[in-house]
Structures are given as structure tokens and as C-alpha cells.
Amino acid sequence: MKQATALAHPNIALVKYWGKRDTALNLPAVGSISITLDTLHTKTKVRFDETLDSDVFLLDGASNAGETRRVVDCLSLLREIAGVQTHAEVRSENSFPTGSGLASSASGFAALVVAADAALDLGLDQSRLSELARRGSGSAARSVLGGFVELHHGEWEDGADCIATSLLDAAEWPLAVTVGVISRKAKKVGSTAGMELTRETSSYYSAWVDGAEADLLAARVAIVERDFQKLADVSELSCLKMHALAMSSQPGLMYWHGATVEGIHRIRQLRRGGHAVFFTIDAGPQLKVISTPEAVATVTDALSDISGVQDVLLTGLGEGARVVD
Ligand code: DP6
């Protein structure tokens, strides 16, 4: 019996991925830059078993029909490389609450490919693992690595150059992330469907794609120079552009709640007051605040004070996906 367990953390994009250039290979239309978190994780055990006549996927102990297809497809890519057809049981557990607005697909697919690679004894390198994780979910390519990570949009048709690379290790610029949980309800339109709707219907889409390189360059420079203000400016710009783009879809996608908007104002107020803080928001209402560790108490107070913020989660930056058993 071949089995392995891997652990991966979610990540938060500072320069956003929204839109695909190829849906079959899941190739993004734009590059993206993220930070991998610590504390929160997905732990996934993959067990290949000759006696199984189909793959089994359990998330937090329950079968998950919605996600099984994507898990099986991703697993099959690794089976193909290994030249085997054996089915597997995949048991995945999230340490963070479902619906907390932290992308579990990112840590989920990163843990899945790293565990399957180990179980099948493939020994694939990090680039290859990130390419395979990307096939499961674009943002998962970034969770294969720790710290500050760039997912390159790549040029090749087969997507082999659409991989994540490291910009800085977590310890090289240990920022903090505070998440204001505003709603735990499942969003009506997820990222995959939302970004396709945008690509098909928004007249702003080409402007978004054309502007991505400038944002990536500014973020790369800010990260390498540890320039917080510069990183704050480009991250908030990328976030607001992504949401403006989503809102310009037909029908318009509105992920924010009132508390999200209130949070944006509060965080900007803190920054004007000299605190090293900025916000970002993904395809949901939760507000994610990046700051220096010294500003965490102030950020937590500010978020807790907003009516509509149900919970506040704290995390730092963490490592990439790894085998733990
Ligand atoms: C808003 O990676 O979830 O979080 O590739 O279709 O699985 P698929 O999309 P996904 O999209 C993430 C969108 C985002 C921004 C980001 O993480 O870059």
C-alpha cells in the first residue's frame, strides 16, 4: 500500500489572479503574487489501494461531491506521470473554518499533489508540483511554496512555464495577517465561475490584463526592497481593480458587504495615522489586513469594533507544502 500525508497552508494574493487564458489547462491570463500563511493549514492523506474501484475523497470526514471531480482529475495527472491506474482514498482536513474566506482550494490542491507525489514515489521538483497544483486550482500553485510567491502567467501553450517561484522566504519579511470574518455563508458565485463571467462579459477585461505586468513589477520591487508603503499601494490597487472588474461583469459581481467597505475606510485611516497596514479582499466579503507584527493589536481592535465582523483570525507567513508522514 502506497500512502503519504502532506500539509499545506492557504495563501492570500496581493497582486490578484482573475481570468484564464486557457480553461482546459487552467492557465491564468495574468501573473499573481501572494503570501503563504502559517497557523492555518490543510492536511491531506493520499492512500493508493489496489482494492478500490473508484477514488474516494473525504473533506473533514465527509464526502464532498462538489469537489470530488476536481480532486480525481488532479490525482489522475499524477497517476499518468507514474504510469499507474490504482485508485486512491484522499482524506483532507482543514484547520480553519470552512467559509472563513480563506481559500481552502489553494492549500487543498497543494497538499494533494505533494502527498500524491510522495505516495507514488515520483520525486517531482517544486516547479512541476506547482504546475500540477495549478491544474487543480490556480491559486494552489502558489501554496506549494512559502513566503512571498509569484505565479508566472507563462507563454507556452502547454503551461509548463506557468509555475510559481519564490520571491522571499517568510522569515525574510515576517509580516502579519489579520482576517476579519464578515460572513460564513457560501458565496453565490465562486472564483472559477466569477472570473469566467468577467472574461466573457466585462468591457474592462482587456484593460485589467494589460495593467497586470506593471502591478507585478511594482510588487516585486516593493517586496525585494521591503518597502511596506509601496507594497500597500500596489496591493490595494490590484484588489480594487479586481473588484471593479468583477462589478463590471454582466450581471455584476458584488462580493463586498457593508462591513467590508467600513473596514476599507478604517484600515486606510490607520495607515494615514502612521500604522503599517493595508487591506486586500478576495471573492467574498472577508477583509484581510496585512501589517507589521507591531500593528496587529491595533488592527484587531479596529476590526473587532466594526459591527458585522463576526470573528478575527490572526496568522503570520509560513512555509510551502511539505510531506509530514
Ligand atoms: C480572488 O485559484 O480559486 O482568490 O483557478 O478557478 O480554481 P481557479 O481559481 P482560484 O482563484 C483565486 C482568485 C482570487 C485571487 C487570487 O488568489 O489570486
Coordinates of C-alpha atoms and ligand atoms in Angstrom, one line a residue:
M1 CA 0.0 0.0 0.0
K2 CA 1.4 3.4 -1.0
Q3 CA 0.5 6.3 1.1
A4 CA 1.7 9.7 2.3
T5 CA 0.4 12.7 4.2
A6 CA 1.2 16.4 3.3
L7 CA 0.4 19.7 4.9
A8 CA -0.1 23.0 3.0
H9 CA -1.1 26.5 4.0
P10 CA -3.6 28.8 2.3
N11 CA -2.2 31.9 0.6
I12 CA -3.5 35.4 0.0
A13 CA -2.9 37.2 -3.3
L14 CA -1.5 40.7 -3.1
V15 CA -1.5 41.1 -6.9
K16 CA -4.6 39.2 -7.9
Y17 CA -5.3 36.4 -10.4
W18 CA -8.6 36.9 -12.1
G19 CA -9.3 35.5 -15.6
K20 CA -8.0 32.5 -17.5
R21 CA -6.2 32.3 -20.9
D22 CA -7.0 28.6 -21.1
T23 CA -9.7 26.8 -19.1
A24 CA -8.7 23.2 -20.0
L25 CA -5.2 23.6 -18.6
N26 CA -6.3 26.2 -16.1
L27 CA -3.8 28.8 -17.3
P28 CA -4.2 32.3 -15.8
A29 CA -4.4 35.4 -18.1
V30 CA -2.3 37.3 -15.6
G31 CA 0.5 36.6 -13.2
S32 CA -0.1 37.0 -9.5
I33 CA 1.9 37.5 -6.2
S34 CA 0.9 36.1 -2.9
I35 CA 1.9 35.4 0.7
T36 CA 1.7 31.9 2.1
L37 CA 0.2 31.9 5.7
D38 CA 1.2 29.8 8.7
T39 CA -1.0 28.6 11.6
L40 CA -3.9 27.6 9.3
H41 CA -3.4 24.5 7.2
T42 CA -4.9 21.7 5.2
K43 CA -3.6 18.2 5.9
T44 CA -4.2 15.6 3.3
K45 CA -3.5 11.8 3.3
V46 CA -3.4 10.0 0.0
R47 CA -3.6 6.2 0.0
F48 CA -3.4 4.3 -3.2
D49 CA -5.2 1.0 -2.8
E50 CA -5.5 -1.8 -5.4
T51 CA -8.8 -2.9 -3.9
L52 CA -10.6 0.3 -4.6
D53 CA -12.7 0.5 -7.7
S54 CA -13.0 4.3 -7.7
D55 CA -11.4 7.3 -6.0
V56 CA -12.8 8.4 -2.6
F57 CA -12.5 12.0 -1.4
L58 CA -13.4 13.0 2.2
L59 CA -13.1 16.6 3.4
D60 CA -13.3 17.0 7.1
G61 CA -14.6 13.4 7.3
A62 CA -17.5 13.9 4.9
S63 CA -17.7 13.0 1.3
N64 CA -17.8 16.2 -0.8
A65 CA -19.5 15.6 -4.2
G66 CA -18.8 19.1 -5.5
E67 CA -15.0 18.9 -5.2
T68 CA -14.5 15.2 -5.9
R69 CA -14.3 15.7 -9.7
R70 CA -11.5 18.3 -9.5
V71 CA -9.6 16.1 -6.9
V72 CA -9.9 13.0 -9.2
D73 CA -8.8 14.9 -12.2
C74 CA -5.8 16.3 -10.4
L75 CA -4.9 12.9 -9.0
S76 CA -5.1 11.4 -12.4
L77 CA -2.4 13.7 -13.7
L78 CA 0.0 12.3 -11.2
R79 CA -1.2 8.7 -11.9
E80 CA -0.5 9.4 -15.6
I81 CA 3.1 10.5 -14.8
A82 CA 3.6 7.4 -12.6
G83 CA 2.1 5.1 -15.2
V84 CA -0.4 3.6 -12.8
Q85 CA -4.2 3.3 -12.7
T86 CA -4.6 2.5 -9.0
H87 CA -7.5 4.4 -7.3
A88 CA -6.9 6.3 -4.1
E89 CA -8.6 7.4 -0.9
V90 CA -7.9 11.0 -0.2
R91 CA -8.7 12.3 3.3
S92 CA -8.3 16.1 3.8
E93 CA -8.7 18.2 6.9
N94 CA -8.8 21.9 7.2
S95 CA -7.6 23.5 10.5
F96 CA -9.5 26.7 9.6
P97 CA -13.3 27.0 9.5
T98 CA -14.9 26.4 6.1
G99 CA -16.3 29.6 4.8
S100 CA -13.8 31.7 6.7
G101 CA -12.9 33.3 3.4
L102 CA -9.5 31.6 3.3
A103 CA -9.2 29.7 0.1
S104 CA -9.2 26.1 1.1
S105 CA -8.7 25.1 -2.6
A106 CA -5.2 26.6 -2.6
S107 CA -4.0 24.7 0.4
G108 CA -6.1 21.7 -0.6
F109 CA -4.6 21.1 -4.0
A110 CA -1.1 22.0 -2.9
A111 CA -1.3 19.3 -0.2
L112 CA -2.9 16.8 -2.6
V113 CA -0.2 16.9 -5.2
V114 CA 2.6 16.9 -2.6
A115 CA 1.1 13.9 -0.9
A116 CA 0.3 12.0 -4.1
D117 CA 3.9 12.7 -5.4
A118 CA 5.3 11.2 -2.3
A119 CA 2.9 8.2 -2.2
L120 CA 3.7 7.4 -5.8
D121 CA 7.5 7.9 -5.2
L122 CA 7.7 10.4 -8.1
G123 CA 10.1 12.9 -6.6
L124 CA 8.9 15.7 -8.8
D125 CA 10.6 19.1 -8.3
Q126 CA 8.8 22.2 -6.9
S127 CA 8.1 23.7 -10.3
R128 CA 6.4 20.5 -11.5
L129 CA 4.4 20.3 -8.3
S130 CA 3.2 23.9 -8.6
E131 CA 2.3 23.2 -12.3
L132 CA 0.2 20.2 -11.2
A133 CA -1.4 22.1 -8.2
R134 CA -2.3 24.9 -10.7
R135 CA -4.3 22.4 -12.8
G136 CA -6.5 21.8 -9.7
S137 CA -6.8 25.5 -8.7
G138 CA -4.7 28.4 -10.0
S139 CA -4.0 29.8 -6.5
A140 CA -2.9 26.4 -5.3
A141 CA 0.3 26.7 -7.5
R142 CA 1.4 29.4 -5.0
S143 CA 0.8 27.4 -1.8
V144 CA 3.4 24.8 -2.9
L145 CA 5.9 27.5 -1.9
G146 CA 6.3 29.5 1.3
G147 CA 6.7 33.2 2.0
F148 CA 6.3 35.7 -0.9
V149 CA 5.5 33.8 -4.1
E150 CA 4.9 34.7 -7.8
L151 CA 2.8 32.7 -10.1
H152 CA 4.0 33.5 -13.7
H153 CA 1.3 33.6 -16.3
G154 CA 3.7 32.0 -18.7
E155 CA 3.8 32.0 -22.5
W156 CA 3.8 28.4 -23.6
E157 CA 0.6 26.7 -24.8
D158 CA 1.2 23.6 -22.6
G159 CA 1.5 25.7 -19.5
A160 CA 4.8 24.2 -18.4
D161 CA 6.2 27.7 -17.7
C162 CA 3.1 28.7 -15.8
I163 CA 4.6 27.9 -12.4
A164 CA 5.2 29.6 -9.1
T165 CA 8.6 30.8 -7.9
S166 CA 9.8 32.2 -4.6
L167 CA 10.4 36.0 -4.1
L168 CA 11.3 36.0 -0.4
D169 CA 11.2 33.4 2.4
A170 CA 8.7 34.0 5.2
A171 CA 11.4 34.8 7.7
E172 CA 12.9 37.4 5.4
W173 CA 10.0 39.8 5.9
P174 CA 7.7 38.4 8.6
L175 CA 4.5 40.4 8.1
A176 CA 1.3 39.5 9.9
V177 CA -2.2 38.9 8.5
T178 CA -5.4 39.6 10.4
V179 CA -8.6 38.3 8.8
G180 CA -12.0 40.0 9.6
V181 CA -14.6 37.3 9.0
I182 CA -17.7 39.1 7.8
S183 CA -19.9 36.2 6.6
R184 CA -19.7 32.4 6.8
K185 CA -22.3 31.8 4.1
A186 CA -21.1 30.2 0.9
K187 CA -20.6 32.8 -1.8
K188 CA -23.2 32.7 -4.6
V189 CA -20.6 32.9 -7.4
G190 CA -17.2 31.3 -6.7
S191 CA -13.9 32.4 -8.2
T192 CA -13.8 29.9 -11.1
A193 CA -17.3 30.8 -12.3
G194 CA -16.9 34.5 -11.5
M195 CA -13.7 35.0 -13.4
E196 CA -15.1 33.3 -16.5
L197 CA -18.2 35.5 -16.3
T198 CA -15.9 38.5 -16.2
R199 CA -13.8 37.4 -19.1
E200 CA -16.9 36.8 -21.2
T201 CA -18.9 39.9 -20.3
S202 CA -16.8 42.8 -18.9
S203 CA -15.6 45.6 -21.2
Y204 CA -12.9 46.3 -18.7
Y205 CA -11.3 42.9 -19.1
S206 CA -8.6 43.8 -21.6
A207 CA -7.6 46.8 -19.5
W208 CA -7.2 44.5 -16.5
V209 CA -4.9 42.1 -18.4
D210 CA -2.9 45.0 -19.9
G211 CA -2.3 46.5 -16.5
A212 CA -1.1 43.4 -14.7
E213 CA 2.6 43.5 -15.7
A214 CA 3.0 47.0 -14.2
D215 CA 1.4 45.8 -10.9
L216 CA 3.6 42.7 -10.8
L217 CA 6.7 44.7 -11.3
A218 CA 5.8 47.3 -8.6
A219 CA 5.1 44.5 -6.2
R220 CA 8.3 42.6 -6.9
V221 CA 10.4 45.7 -6.3
A222 CA 8.4 46.5 -3.1
I223 CA 9.0 43.0 -1.8
V224 CA 12.7 42.8 -2.6
E225 CA 13.2 46.3 -1.1
R226 CA 10.9 45.5 1.9
D227 CA 9.1 48.8 1.1
F228 CA 5.8 48.5 3.0
Q229 CA 4.2 51.6 1.6
K230 CA 4.9 50.6 -2.0
L231 CA 3.5 47.1 -1.3
A232 CA 0.4 48.6 0.3
D233 CA -0.2 50.9 -2.7
V234 CA 0.1 48.3 -5.3
S235 CA -1.8 45.6 -3.3
E236 CA -4.8 47.8 -2.6
L237 CA -4.7 49.0 -6.3
S238 CA -4.7 45.4 -7.6
C239 CA -7.5 44.4 -5.2
L240 CA -9.7 47.4 -6.0
K241 CA -9.2 46.9 -9.8
M242 CA -10.1 43.2 -9.5
H243 CA -13.3 44.1 -7.7
A244 CA -14.1 46.9 -10.1
L245 CA -13.6 44.4 -12.9
A246 CA -15.9 41.8 -11.2
M247 CA -18.6 44.5 -10.6
S248 CA -18.4 45.4 -14.3
S249 CA -19.4 41.8 -15.3
Q250 CA -22.9 41.2 -16.6
P251 CA -24.6 40.6 -14.2
G252 CA -22.3 42.5 -11.9
L253 CA -20.5 40.5 -9.2
M254 CA -20.5 42.3 -5.8
Y255 CA -18.6 40.3 -3.2
W256 CA -18.5 43.1 -0.5
H257 CA -20.8 43.6 2.4
G258 CA -21.3 46.9 4.3
A259 CA -18.7 45.8 6.9
T260 CA -16.2 45.2 4.1
V261 CA -16.5 48.8 3.0
E262 CA -16.4 50.1 6.6
G263 CA -13.2 48.0 7.1
I264 CA -11.5 49.5 4.0
H265 CA -12.1 53.0 5.4
R266 CA -10.8 52.0 8.9
I267 CA -7.7 50.5 7.6
R268 CA -6.9 53.4 5.4
Q269 CA -7.5 55.7 8.4
L270 CA -5.0 53.6 10.4
R271 CA -2.4 54.0 7.6
R272 CA -2.9 57.7 7.4
G273 CA -2.3 57.7 11.2
G274 CA 1.2 56.1 10.6
H275 CA 0.4 52.4 11.1
A276 CA 1.9 49.9 8.6
V277 CA -1.3 48.3 7.4
F278 CA -3.2 47.6 4.2
F279 CA -6.2 45.6 3.2
T280 CA -7.0 43.0 0.5
I281 CA -10.2 41.2 -0.4
D282 CA -10.8 38.0 -2.4
A283 CA -14.0 36.6 -3.9
G284 CA -16.0 37.1 -0.7
P285 CA -16.7 39.7 1.9
Q286 CA -13.9 39.0 4.3
L287 CA -11.3 41.7 4.9
K288 CA -7.7 40.6 5.0
V289 CA -5.3 43.0 6.7
I290 CA -1.6 42.8 6.1
S291 CA 0.6 44.6 8.7
T292 CA 3.8 44.6 10.6
P293 CA 3.6 42.5 13.7
E294 CA 3.6 45.7 15.9
A295 CA 0.3 46.8 14.3
V296 CA -1.6 43.6 14.9
A297 CA -3.2 44.7 18.2
T298 CA -4.4 48.0 16.7
V299 CA -5.8 46.1 13.6
T300 CA -7.6 43.6 15.8
D301 CA -9.2 46.4 17.8
A302 CA -10.2 48.2 14.7
L303 CA -11.8 45.1 13.1
S304 CA -13.5 43.9 16.2
D305 CA -15.1 47.4 16.5
I306 CA -16.9 47.0 13.2
S307 CA -20.4 45.7 13.6
G308 CA -20.7 42.9 11.0
V309 CA -17.2 41.5 11.8
Q310 CA -18.1 38.1 13.3
D311 CA -14.6 36.8 14.1
V312 CA -11.0 37.9 13.8
L313 CA -8.2 35.4 12.8
L314 CA -4.5 36.0 13.2
T315 CA -1.7 34.5 11.2
G316 CA 1.8 35.1 10.1
L317 CA 3.7 34.0 7.0
G318 CA 4.5 30.3 6.6
E319 CA 6.3 27.6 4.6
G320 CA 5.4 25.8 1.5
A321 CA 3.6 22.4 1.2
R322 CA 5.5 19.5 2.7
V323 CA 5.3 15.8 3.4
V324 CA 4.6 15.2 7.1
D325 CA 4.1 11.4 7.2
Ligands
DP6_1 C1 -9.8 36.1 -5.9 O1 -7.5 29.9 -7.7 O2 -9.8 29.8 -6.7 O3 -8.6 34.4 -4.8 O4 -8.1 28.5 -10.7 O5 -10.5 28.6 -11.0 O6 -9.5 27.4 -9.0 P1 -9.4 28.5 -10.0 O7 -9.5 29.9 -9.2 P2 -8.9 30.3 -7.8 O8 -9.0 31.9 -7.9 C2 -8.4 32.7 -6.9 C3 -9.0 34.1 -7.1 C4 -8.7 35.1 -6.0 C5 -7.4 35.9 -6.3 C6 -6.1 35.1 -6.2 O9 -6.0 34.2 -5.3 O10 -5.1 35.4 -6.9

